[in-house]
CSV table of C-alpha atoms and ligand atoms in Angstrom, one decimal:
chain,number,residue,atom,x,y,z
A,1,UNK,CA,-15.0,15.7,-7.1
A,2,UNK,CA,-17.0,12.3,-8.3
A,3,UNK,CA,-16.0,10.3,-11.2
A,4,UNK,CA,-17.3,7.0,-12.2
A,5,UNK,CA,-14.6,6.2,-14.4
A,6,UNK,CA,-12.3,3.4,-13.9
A,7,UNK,CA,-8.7,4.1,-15.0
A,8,UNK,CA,-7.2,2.4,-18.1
A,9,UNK,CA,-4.7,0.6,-15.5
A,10,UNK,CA,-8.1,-0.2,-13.4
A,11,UNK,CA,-9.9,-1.8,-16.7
A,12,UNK,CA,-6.5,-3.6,-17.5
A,13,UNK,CA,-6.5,-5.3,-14.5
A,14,UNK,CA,-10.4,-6.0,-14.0
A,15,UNK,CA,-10.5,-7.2,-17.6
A,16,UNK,CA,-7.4,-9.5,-16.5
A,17,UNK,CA,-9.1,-10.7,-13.9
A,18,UNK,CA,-12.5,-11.7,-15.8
A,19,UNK,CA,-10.8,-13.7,-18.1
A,20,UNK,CA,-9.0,-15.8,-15.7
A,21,UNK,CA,-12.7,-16.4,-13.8
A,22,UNK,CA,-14.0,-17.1,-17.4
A,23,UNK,CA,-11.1,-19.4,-19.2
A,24,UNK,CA,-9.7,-20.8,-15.7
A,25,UNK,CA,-12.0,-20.2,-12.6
A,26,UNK,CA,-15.3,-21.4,-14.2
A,27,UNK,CA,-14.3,-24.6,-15.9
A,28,UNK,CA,-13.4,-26.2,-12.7
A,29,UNK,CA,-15.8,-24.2,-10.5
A,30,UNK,CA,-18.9,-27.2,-10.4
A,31,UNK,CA,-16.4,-30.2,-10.0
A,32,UNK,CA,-14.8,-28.7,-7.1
A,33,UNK,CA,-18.6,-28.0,-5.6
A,34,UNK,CA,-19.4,-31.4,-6.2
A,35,UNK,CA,-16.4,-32.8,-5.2
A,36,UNK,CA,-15.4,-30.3,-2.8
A,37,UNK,CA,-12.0,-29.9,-4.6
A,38,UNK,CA,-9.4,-27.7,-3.7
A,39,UNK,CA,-8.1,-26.5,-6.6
A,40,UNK,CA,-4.5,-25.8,-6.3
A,41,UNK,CA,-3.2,-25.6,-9.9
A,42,UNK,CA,-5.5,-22.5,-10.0
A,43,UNK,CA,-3.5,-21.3,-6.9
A,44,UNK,CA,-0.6,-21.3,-8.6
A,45,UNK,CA,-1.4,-19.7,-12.0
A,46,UNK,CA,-3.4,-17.3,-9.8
A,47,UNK,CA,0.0,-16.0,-8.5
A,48,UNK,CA,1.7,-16.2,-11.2
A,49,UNK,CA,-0.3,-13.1,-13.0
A,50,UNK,CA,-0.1,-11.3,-9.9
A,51,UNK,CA,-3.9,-12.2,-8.3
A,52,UNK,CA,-2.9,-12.8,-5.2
A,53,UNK,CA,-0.4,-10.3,-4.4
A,54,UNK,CA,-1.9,-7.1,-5.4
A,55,UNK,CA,-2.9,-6.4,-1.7
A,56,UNK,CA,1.2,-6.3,-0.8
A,57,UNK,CA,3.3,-3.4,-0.9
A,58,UNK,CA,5.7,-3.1,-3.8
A,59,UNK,CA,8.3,-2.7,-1.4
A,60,UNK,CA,7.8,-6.0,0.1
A,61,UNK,CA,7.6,-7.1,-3.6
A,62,UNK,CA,3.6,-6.7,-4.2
A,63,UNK,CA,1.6,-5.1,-6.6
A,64,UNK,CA,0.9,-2.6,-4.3
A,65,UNK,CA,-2.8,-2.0,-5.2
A,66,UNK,CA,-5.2,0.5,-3.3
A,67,UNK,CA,-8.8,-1.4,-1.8
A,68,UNK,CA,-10.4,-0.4,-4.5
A,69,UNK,CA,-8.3,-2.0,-7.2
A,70,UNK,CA,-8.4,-5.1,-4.9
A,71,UNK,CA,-12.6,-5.1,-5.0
A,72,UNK,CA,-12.6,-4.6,-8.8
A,73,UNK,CA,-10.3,-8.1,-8.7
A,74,UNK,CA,-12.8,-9.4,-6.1
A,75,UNK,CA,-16.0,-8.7,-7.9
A,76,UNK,CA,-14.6,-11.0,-11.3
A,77,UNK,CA,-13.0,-13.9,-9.3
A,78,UNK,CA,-16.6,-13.8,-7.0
A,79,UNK,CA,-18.1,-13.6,-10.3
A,80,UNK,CA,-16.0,-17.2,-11.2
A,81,UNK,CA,-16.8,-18.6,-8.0
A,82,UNK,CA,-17.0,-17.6,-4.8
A,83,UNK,CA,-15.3,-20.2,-3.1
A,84,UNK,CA,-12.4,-20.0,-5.3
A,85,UNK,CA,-12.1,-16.9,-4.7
A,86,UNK,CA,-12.1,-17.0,-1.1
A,87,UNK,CA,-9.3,-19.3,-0.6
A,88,UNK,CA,-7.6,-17.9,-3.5
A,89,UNK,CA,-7.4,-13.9,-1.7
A,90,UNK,CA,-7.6,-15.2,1.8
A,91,UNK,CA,-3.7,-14.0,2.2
A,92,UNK,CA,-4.8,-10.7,2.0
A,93,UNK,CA,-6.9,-11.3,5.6
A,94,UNK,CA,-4.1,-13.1,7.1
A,95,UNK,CA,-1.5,-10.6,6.2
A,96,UNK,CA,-3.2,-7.7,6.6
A,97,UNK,CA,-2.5,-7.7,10.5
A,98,UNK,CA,1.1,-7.5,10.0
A,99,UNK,CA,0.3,-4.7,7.2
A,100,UNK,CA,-1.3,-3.0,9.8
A,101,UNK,CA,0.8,-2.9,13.1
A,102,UNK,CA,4.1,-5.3,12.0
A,103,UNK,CA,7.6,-4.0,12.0
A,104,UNK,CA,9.3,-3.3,8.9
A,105,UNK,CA,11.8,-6.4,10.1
A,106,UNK,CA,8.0,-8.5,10.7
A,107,UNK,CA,7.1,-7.5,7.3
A,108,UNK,CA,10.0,-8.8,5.5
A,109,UNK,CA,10.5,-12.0,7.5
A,110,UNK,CA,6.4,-12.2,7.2
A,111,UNK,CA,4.9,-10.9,3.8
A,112,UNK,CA,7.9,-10.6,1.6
A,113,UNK,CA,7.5,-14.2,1.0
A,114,UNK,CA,4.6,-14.4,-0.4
A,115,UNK,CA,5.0,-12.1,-3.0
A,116,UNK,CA,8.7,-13.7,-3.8
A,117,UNK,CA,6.3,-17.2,-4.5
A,118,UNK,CA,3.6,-19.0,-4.0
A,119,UNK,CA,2.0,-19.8,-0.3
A,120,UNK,CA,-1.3,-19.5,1.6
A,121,UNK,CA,-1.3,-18.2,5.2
A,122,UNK,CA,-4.4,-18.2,7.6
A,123,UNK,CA,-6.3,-15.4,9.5
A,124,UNK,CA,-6.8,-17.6,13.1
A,125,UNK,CA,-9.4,-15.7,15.1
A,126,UNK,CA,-12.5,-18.1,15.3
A,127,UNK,CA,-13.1,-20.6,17.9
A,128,UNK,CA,-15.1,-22.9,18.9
A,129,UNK,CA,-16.7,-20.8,21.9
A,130,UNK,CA,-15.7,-17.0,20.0
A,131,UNK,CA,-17.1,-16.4,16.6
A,132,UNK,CA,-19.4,-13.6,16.8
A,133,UNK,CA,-17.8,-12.6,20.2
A,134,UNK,CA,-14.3,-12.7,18.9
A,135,UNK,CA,-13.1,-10.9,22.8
A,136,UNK,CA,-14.0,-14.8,24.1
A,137,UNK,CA,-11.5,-16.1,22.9
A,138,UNK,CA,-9.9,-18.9,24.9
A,139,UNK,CA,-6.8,-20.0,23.1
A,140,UNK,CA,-3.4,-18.6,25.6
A,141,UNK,CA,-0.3,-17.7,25.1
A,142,UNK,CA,2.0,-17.9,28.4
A,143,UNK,CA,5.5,-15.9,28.4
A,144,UNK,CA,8.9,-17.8,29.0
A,145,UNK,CA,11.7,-16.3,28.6
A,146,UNK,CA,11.8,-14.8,24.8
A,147,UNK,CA,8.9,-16.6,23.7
A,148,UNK,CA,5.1,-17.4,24.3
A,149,UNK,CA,3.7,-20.6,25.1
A,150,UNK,CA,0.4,-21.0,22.8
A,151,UNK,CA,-1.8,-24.0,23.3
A,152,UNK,CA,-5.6,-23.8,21.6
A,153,UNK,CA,-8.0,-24.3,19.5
A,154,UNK,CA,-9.1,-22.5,16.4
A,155,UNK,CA,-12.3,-23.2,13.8
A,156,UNK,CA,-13.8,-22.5,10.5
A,157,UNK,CA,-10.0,-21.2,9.5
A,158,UNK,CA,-9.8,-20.6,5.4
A,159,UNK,CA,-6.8,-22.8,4.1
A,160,UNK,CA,-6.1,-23.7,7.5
A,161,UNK,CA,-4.6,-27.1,6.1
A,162,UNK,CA,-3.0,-25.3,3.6
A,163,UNK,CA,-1.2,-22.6,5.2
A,164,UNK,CA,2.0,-22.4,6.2
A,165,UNK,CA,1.9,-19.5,8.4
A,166,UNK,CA,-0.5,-18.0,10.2
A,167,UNK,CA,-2.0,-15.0,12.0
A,168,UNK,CA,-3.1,-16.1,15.3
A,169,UNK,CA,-5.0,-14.6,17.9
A,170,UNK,CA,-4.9,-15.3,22.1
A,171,UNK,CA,-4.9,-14.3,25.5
A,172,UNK,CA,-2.4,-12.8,26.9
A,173,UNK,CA,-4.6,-12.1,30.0
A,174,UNK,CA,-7.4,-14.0,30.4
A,175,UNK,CA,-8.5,-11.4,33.1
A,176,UNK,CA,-8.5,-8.4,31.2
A,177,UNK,CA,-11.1,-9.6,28.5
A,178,UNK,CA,-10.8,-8.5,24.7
A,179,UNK,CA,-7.7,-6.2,26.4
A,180,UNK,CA,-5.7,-9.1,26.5
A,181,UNK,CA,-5.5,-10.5,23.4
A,182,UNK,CA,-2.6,-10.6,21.7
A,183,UNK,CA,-1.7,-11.2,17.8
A,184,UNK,CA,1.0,-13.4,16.6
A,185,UNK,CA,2.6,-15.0,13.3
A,186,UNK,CA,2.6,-18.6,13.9
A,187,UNK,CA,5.0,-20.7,11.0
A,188,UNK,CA,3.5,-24.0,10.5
A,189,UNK,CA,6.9,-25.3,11.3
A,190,UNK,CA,6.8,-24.9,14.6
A,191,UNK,CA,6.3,-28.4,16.5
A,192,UNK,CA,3.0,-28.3,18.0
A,193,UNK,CA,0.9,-27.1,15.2
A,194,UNK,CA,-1.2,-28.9,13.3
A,195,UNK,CA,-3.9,-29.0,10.7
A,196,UNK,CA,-7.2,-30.5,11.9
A,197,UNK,CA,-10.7,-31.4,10.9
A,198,UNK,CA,-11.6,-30.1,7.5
A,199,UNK,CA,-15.2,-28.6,7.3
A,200,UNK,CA,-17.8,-30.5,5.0
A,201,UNK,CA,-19.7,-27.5,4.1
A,202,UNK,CA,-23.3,-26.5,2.4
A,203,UNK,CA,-21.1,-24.3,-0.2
A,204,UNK,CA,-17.8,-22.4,-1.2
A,205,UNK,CA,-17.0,-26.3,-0.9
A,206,UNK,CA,-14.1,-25.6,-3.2
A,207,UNK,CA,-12.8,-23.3,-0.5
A,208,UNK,CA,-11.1,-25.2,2.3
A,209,UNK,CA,-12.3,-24.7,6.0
A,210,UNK,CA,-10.4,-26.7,8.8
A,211,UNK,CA,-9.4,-26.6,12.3
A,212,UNK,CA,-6.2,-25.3,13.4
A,213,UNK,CA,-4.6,-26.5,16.4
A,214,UNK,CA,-1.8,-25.7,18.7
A,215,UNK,CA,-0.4,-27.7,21.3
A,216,UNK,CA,2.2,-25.9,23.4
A,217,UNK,CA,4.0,-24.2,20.6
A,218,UNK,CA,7.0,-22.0,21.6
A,219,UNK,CA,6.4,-19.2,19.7
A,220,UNK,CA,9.4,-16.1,19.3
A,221,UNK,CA,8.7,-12.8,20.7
A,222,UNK,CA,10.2,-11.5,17.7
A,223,UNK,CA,6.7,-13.1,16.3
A,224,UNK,CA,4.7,-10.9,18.0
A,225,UNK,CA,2.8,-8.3,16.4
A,226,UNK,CA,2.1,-4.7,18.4
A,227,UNK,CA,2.7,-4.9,21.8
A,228,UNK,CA,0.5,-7.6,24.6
A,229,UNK,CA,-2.8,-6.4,24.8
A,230,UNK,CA,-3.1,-4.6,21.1
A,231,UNK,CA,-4.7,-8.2,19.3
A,232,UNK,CA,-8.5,-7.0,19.4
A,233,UNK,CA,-7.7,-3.9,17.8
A,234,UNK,CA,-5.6,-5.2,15.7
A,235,UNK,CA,-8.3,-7.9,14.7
A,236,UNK,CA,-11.0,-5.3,14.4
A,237,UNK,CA,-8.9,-2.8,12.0
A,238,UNK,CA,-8.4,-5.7,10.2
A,239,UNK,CA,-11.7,-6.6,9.3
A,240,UNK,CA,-12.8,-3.1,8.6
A,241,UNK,CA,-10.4,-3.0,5.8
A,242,UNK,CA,-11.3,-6.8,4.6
A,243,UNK,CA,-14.6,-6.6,4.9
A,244,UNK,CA,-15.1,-4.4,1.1
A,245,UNK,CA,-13.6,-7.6,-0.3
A,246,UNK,CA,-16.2,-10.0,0.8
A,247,UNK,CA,-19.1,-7.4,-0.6
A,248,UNK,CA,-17.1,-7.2,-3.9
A,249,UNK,CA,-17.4,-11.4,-4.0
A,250,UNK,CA,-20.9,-11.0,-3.1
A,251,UNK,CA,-21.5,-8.4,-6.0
A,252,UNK,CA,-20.1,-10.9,-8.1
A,253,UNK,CA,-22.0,-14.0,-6.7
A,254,UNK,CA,-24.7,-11.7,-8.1
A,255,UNK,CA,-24.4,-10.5,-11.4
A,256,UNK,CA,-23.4,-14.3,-12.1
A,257,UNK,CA,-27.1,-15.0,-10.8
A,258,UNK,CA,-28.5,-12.1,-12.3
A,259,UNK,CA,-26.7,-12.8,-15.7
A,260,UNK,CA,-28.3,-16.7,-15.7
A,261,UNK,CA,-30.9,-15.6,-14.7
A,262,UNK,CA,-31.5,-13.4,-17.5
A,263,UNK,CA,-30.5,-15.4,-19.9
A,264,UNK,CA,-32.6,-18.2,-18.9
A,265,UNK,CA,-35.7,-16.1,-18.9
A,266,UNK,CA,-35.6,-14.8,-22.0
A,267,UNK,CA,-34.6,-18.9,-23.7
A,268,UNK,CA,-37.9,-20.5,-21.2
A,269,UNK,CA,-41.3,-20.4,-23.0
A,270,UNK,CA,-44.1,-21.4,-21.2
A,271,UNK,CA,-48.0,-20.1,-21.8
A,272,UNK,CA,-46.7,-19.9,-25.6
A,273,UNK,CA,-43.9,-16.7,-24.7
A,274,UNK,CA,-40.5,-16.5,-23.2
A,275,UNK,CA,-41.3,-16.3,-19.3
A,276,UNK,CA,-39.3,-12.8,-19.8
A,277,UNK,CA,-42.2,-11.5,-21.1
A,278,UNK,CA,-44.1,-11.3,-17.5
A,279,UNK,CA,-44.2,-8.3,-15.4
A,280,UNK,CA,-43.8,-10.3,-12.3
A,281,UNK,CA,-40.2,-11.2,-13.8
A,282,UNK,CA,-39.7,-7.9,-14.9
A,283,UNK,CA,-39.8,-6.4,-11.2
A,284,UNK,CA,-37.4,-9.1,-9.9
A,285,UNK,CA,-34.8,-8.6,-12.7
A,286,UNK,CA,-35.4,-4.8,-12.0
A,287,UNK,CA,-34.5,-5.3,-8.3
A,288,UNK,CA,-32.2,-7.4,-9.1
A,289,UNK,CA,-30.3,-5.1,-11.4
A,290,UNK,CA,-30.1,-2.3,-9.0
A,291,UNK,CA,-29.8,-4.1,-6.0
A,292,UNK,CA,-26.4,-5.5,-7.6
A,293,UNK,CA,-25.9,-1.7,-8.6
A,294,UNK,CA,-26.3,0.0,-5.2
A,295,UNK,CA,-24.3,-2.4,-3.4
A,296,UNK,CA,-21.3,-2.0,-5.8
A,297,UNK,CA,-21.9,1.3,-5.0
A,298,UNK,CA,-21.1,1.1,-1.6
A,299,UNK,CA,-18.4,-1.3,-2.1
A,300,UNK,CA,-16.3,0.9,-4.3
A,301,UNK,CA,-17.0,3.6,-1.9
A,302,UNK,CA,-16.1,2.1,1.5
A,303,UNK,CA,-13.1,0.7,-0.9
A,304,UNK,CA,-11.7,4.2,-1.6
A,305,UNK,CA,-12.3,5.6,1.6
A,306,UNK,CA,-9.9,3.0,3.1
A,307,UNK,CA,-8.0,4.2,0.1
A,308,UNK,CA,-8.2,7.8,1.4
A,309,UNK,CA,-6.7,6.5,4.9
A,310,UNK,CA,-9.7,7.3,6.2
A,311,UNK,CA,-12.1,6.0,8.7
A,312,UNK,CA,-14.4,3.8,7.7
A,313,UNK,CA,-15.8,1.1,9.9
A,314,UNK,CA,-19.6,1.9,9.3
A,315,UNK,CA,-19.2,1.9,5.6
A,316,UNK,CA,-17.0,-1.3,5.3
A,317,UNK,CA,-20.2,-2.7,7.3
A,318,UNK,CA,-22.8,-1.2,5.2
A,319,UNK,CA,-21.0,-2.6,1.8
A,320,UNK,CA,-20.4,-6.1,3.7
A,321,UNK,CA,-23.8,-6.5,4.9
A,322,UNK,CA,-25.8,-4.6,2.1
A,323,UNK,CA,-23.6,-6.8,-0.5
A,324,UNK,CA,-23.9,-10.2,1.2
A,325,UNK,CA,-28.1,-9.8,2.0
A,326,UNK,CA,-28.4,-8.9,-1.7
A,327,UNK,CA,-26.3,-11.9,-3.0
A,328,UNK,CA,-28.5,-14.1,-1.0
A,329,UNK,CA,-31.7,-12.4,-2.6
A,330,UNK,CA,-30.7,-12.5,-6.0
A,331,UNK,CA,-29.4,-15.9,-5.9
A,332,UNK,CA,-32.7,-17.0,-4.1
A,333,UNK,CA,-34.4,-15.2,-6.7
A,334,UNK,CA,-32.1,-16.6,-9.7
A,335,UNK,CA,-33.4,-20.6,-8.3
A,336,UNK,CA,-36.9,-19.0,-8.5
A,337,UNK,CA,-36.6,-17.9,-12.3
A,338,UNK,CA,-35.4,-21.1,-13.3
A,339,UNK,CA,-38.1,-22.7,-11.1
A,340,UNK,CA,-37.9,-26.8,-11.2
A,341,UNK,CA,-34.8,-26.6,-12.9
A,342,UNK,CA,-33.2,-23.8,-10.7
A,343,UNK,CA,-33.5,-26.3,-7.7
A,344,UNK,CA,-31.4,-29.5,-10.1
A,345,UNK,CA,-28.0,-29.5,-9.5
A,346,UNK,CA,-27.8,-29.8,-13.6
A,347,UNK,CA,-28.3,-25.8,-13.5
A,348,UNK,CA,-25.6,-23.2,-12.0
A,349,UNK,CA,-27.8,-21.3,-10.4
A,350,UNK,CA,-28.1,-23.4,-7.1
A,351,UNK,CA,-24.6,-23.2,-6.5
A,352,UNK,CA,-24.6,-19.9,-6.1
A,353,UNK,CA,-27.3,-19.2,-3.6
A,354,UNK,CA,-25.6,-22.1,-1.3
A,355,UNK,CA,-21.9,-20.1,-1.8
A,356,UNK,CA,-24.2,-17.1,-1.5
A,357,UNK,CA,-25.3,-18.3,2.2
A,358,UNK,CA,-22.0,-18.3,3.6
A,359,UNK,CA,-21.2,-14.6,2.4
A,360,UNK,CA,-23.6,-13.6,5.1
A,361,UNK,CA,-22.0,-15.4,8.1
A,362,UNK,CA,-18.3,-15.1,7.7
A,363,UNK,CA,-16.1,-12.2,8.3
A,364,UNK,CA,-18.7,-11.2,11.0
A,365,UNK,CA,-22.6,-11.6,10.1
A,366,UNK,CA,-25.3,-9.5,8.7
A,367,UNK,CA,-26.3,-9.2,12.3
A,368,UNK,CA,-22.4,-8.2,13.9
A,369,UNK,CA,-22.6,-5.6,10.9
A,370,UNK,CA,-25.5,-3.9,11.8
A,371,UNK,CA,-24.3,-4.3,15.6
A,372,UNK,CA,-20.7,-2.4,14.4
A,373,UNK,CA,-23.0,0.2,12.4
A,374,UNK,CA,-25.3,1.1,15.4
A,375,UNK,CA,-22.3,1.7,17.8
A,376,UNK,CA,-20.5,3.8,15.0
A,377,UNK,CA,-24.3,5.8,15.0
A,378,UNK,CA,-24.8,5.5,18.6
A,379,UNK,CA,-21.6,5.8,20.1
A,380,UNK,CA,-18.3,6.9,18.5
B,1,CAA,N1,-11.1,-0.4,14.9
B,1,CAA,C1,-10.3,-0.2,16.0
B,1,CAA,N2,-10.8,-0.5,17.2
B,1,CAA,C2,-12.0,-1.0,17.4
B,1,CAA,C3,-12.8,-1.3,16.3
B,1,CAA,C4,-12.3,-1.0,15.0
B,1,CAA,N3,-13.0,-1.2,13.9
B,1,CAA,N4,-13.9,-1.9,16.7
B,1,CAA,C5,-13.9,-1.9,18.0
B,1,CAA,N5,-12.7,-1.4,18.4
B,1,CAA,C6,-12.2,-1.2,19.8
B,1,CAA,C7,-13.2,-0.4,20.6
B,1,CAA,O1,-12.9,1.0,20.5
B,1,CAA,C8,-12.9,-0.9,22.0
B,1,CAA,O2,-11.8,-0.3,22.5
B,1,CAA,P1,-11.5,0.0,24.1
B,1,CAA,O3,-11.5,-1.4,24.7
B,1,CAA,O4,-10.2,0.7,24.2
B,1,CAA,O5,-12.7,0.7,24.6
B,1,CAA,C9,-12.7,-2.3,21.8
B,1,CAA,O6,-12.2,-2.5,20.5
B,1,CAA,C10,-13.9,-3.2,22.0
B,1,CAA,O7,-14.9,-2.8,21.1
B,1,CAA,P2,-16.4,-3.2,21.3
B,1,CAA,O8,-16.9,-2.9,22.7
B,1,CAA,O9,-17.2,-2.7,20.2
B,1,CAA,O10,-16.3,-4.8,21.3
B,1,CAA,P3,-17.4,-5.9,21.4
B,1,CAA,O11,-16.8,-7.0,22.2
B,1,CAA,O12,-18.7,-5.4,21.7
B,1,CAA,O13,-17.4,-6.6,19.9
B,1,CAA,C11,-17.7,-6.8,17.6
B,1,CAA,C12,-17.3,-6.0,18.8
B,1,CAA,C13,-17.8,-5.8,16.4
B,1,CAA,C14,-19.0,-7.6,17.8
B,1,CAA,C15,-16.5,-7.8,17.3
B,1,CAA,O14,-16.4,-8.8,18.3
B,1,CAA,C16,-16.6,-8.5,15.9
B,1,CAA,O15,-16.3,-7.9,14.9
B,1,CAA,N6,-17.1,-9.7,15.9
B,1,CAA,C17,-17.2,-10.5,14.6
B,1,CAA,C18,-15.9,-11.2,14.4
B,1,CAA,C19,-15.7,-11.6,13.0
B,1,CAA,O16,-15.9,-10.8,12.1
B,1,CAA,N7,-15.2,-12.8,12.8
B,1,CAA,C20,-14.8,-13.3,11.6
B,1,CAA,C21,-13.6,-14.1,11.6
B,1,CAA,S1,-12.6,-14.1,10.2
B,1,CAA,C22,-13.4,-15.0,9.0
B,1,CAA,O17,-14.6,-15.2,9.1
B,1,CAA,C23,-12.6,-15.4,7.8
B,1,CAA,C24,-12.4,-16.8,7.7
B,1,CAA,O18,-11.3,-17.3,7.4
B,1,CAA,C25,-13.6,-17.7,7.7
């Protein structure tokens, strides 16, 4: 059976979420570009309505939403600003491996917290020699005794100085490859982590992005997720089920563009008539529109197949890189409607197709996605 229809409880909460991008989101969105601000106090009131817990279980004290309820959220705080928004559901990445493979006793020493108030933790699996190739990663972790020994170095890590736990990735076994990476829950606490250069970037500049280091920090086995060996999986499941998320934002970073751009065309006159009334614009608010369309589409449905408990690795890639190529488009195309004025900082619309850019690198690229798609063709 299909059905299009969102649920009342599913319009509650989208509608919920659109008026905190409008009224709170939006207002602050171009200072913290310019300035690259990280806006806290929106944090706060985030979690205080429930935006950033809907991800956790309601057993751990959560909302308890499905994917699909979390892409609907997505789509409206993208729609505010995408780099808000990242920083602002970036627990559900970091969390999400102890969702997946923690112990009930790891996921109430773990996630229970931040449901019970207001934290940020970090998803560490970037480095400065691993990004695409996450099974490169260098970072170690020795055993002694009942703990590890973890000294490394990780990159580009969302609220890394921020957090106060996080998800970390290294190798157990250097000499087994990807089969030896190991996932852990690192408290900032410990002595020997620290937060270290933060990112100046091209956009999401209200997002932070910093470097996360550990210097021989004695980490509890107790903090160890799965058994040695079981990080890379765990990293990989992980992704598949965050990756709808980041093609929600980027449906979002869309229909903000498409909506200026719209707008804008219709208020420009030049050769005597609104610039809307050219076929050439036509065709690229056509595209535009069902470009945004299709690739909520997929979204939605790699979202409730994850929903479903089902498999879904191809489609999370198809909505992640479908979604993020098309925000880039539109945005591009957005500038191109406004023309001169597109390009000025004076205008939103430039924002968004520098916040658009990054939508296509992290989280894996447009290329690792069509990389993960081929094998799920070719191979599994
Ligand atoms: N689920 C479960 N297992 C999986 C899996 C999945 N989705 N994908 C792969 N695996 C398993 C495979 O079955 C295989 O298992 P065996 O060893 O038992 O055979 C193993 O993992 C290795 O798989 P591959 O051979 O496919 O691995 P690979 O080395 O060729 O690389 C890759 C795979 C898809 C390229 C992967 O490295 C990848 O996703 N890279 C991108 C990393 C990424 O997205 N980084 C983003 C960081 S997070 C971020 O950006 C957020 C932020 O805070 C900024």
């Amino acid at each position: 059976m299909i059905g299009f229809d969102l649920t009342p409880e599913q319009v509650a909460l989208q509608d919920t979420a659109h008026k905190f991008a409008a009224n709170e989101i939006r207002p602050v969105a171009s200072e913290c570009d310019r300035d690259g601000r990280f806006p806290e106090e929106i944090f706060r009131k985030s979690f205080e309505i429930g935006l950033m817990t809907g991800f956790i279980p309601e057993s751990l004290g959560g909302l308890g939403l499905g994917a699909l309820e979390g892409c609907l959220l997505e789509e409206e705080l993208g729609w505010g600003c995408s780099g808000i928004a990242s920083s602002l559901t970036a627990n559900g990445l970091a969390l999400g491996p102890i969702l997946i493979s923690g112990t009930a006793e790891q996921k109430e020493l773990f996630v229970a917290p931040f449901a019970a108030g207001y934290g940020l933790s970090s998803f560490c699996l970037t480095e400065p020699g691993a990004g695409s190739d996450a099974g490169g990663i260098k970072t170690t972790a020795q055993r002694d005794g009942d703990s590890y020994i973890l000294s490394g170095r990780k990159c580009f890590i969302t609220n890394g100085g921020h957090a106060s736990q996080y998800t970390v990735f290294a190798s157990t076994d250097r000499s087994k490859g990807h089969k030896g990476l190991t996932a852990f829950v690192v408290p900032r606490a410990l002595p020997g982590v620290s937060a270290g250069k933060k990112e100046d970037k091209m956009g999401q500049r209200a997002s932070e992005t910093s470097d996360v280091l550990f210097e021989d920090v004695r980490v509890p086995v107790a903090n160890r997720l799965g058994e040695e060996g079981d990080g890379f999986k765990i990293a990989m499941m992980t992704l598949d089920r965050a990756r709808p998320s980041i093609a929600a934002m980027a449906v979002g970073v869309a229909r903000a563009a498409f909506e200026h751009a719209v707008k804008y065309a219709k208020e420009r006159v030049q050769f005597g008539m609104p610039i809307a009334m050219n076929q050439s614009i036509h065709f690229m608010l056509a595209d535009m529109a069902m470009d945004i369309e299709a690739a909520r589409l997929l979204t939605l449905k790699s979202a409730w197949l994850l929903d479903q408990g089902r498999h879904a690795t191809k489609e999370s890639s198809f909505a992640k890189a479908f979604a993020s190529d098309l925000a880039m488009r539109v945005t591009t195309d957005a500038v191109q409607i406004f023309g001169g004025y597109g390009y000025m900082k004076d205008y939103p619309v430039e924002k968004l197709m520098r916040d658009a850019k990054l939508l296509q690198i992290y989280e894996g690229t447009s290329q690792i996605q069509r990389m993960i798609i081929a094998k799920e063709i070719l191979i599994r």
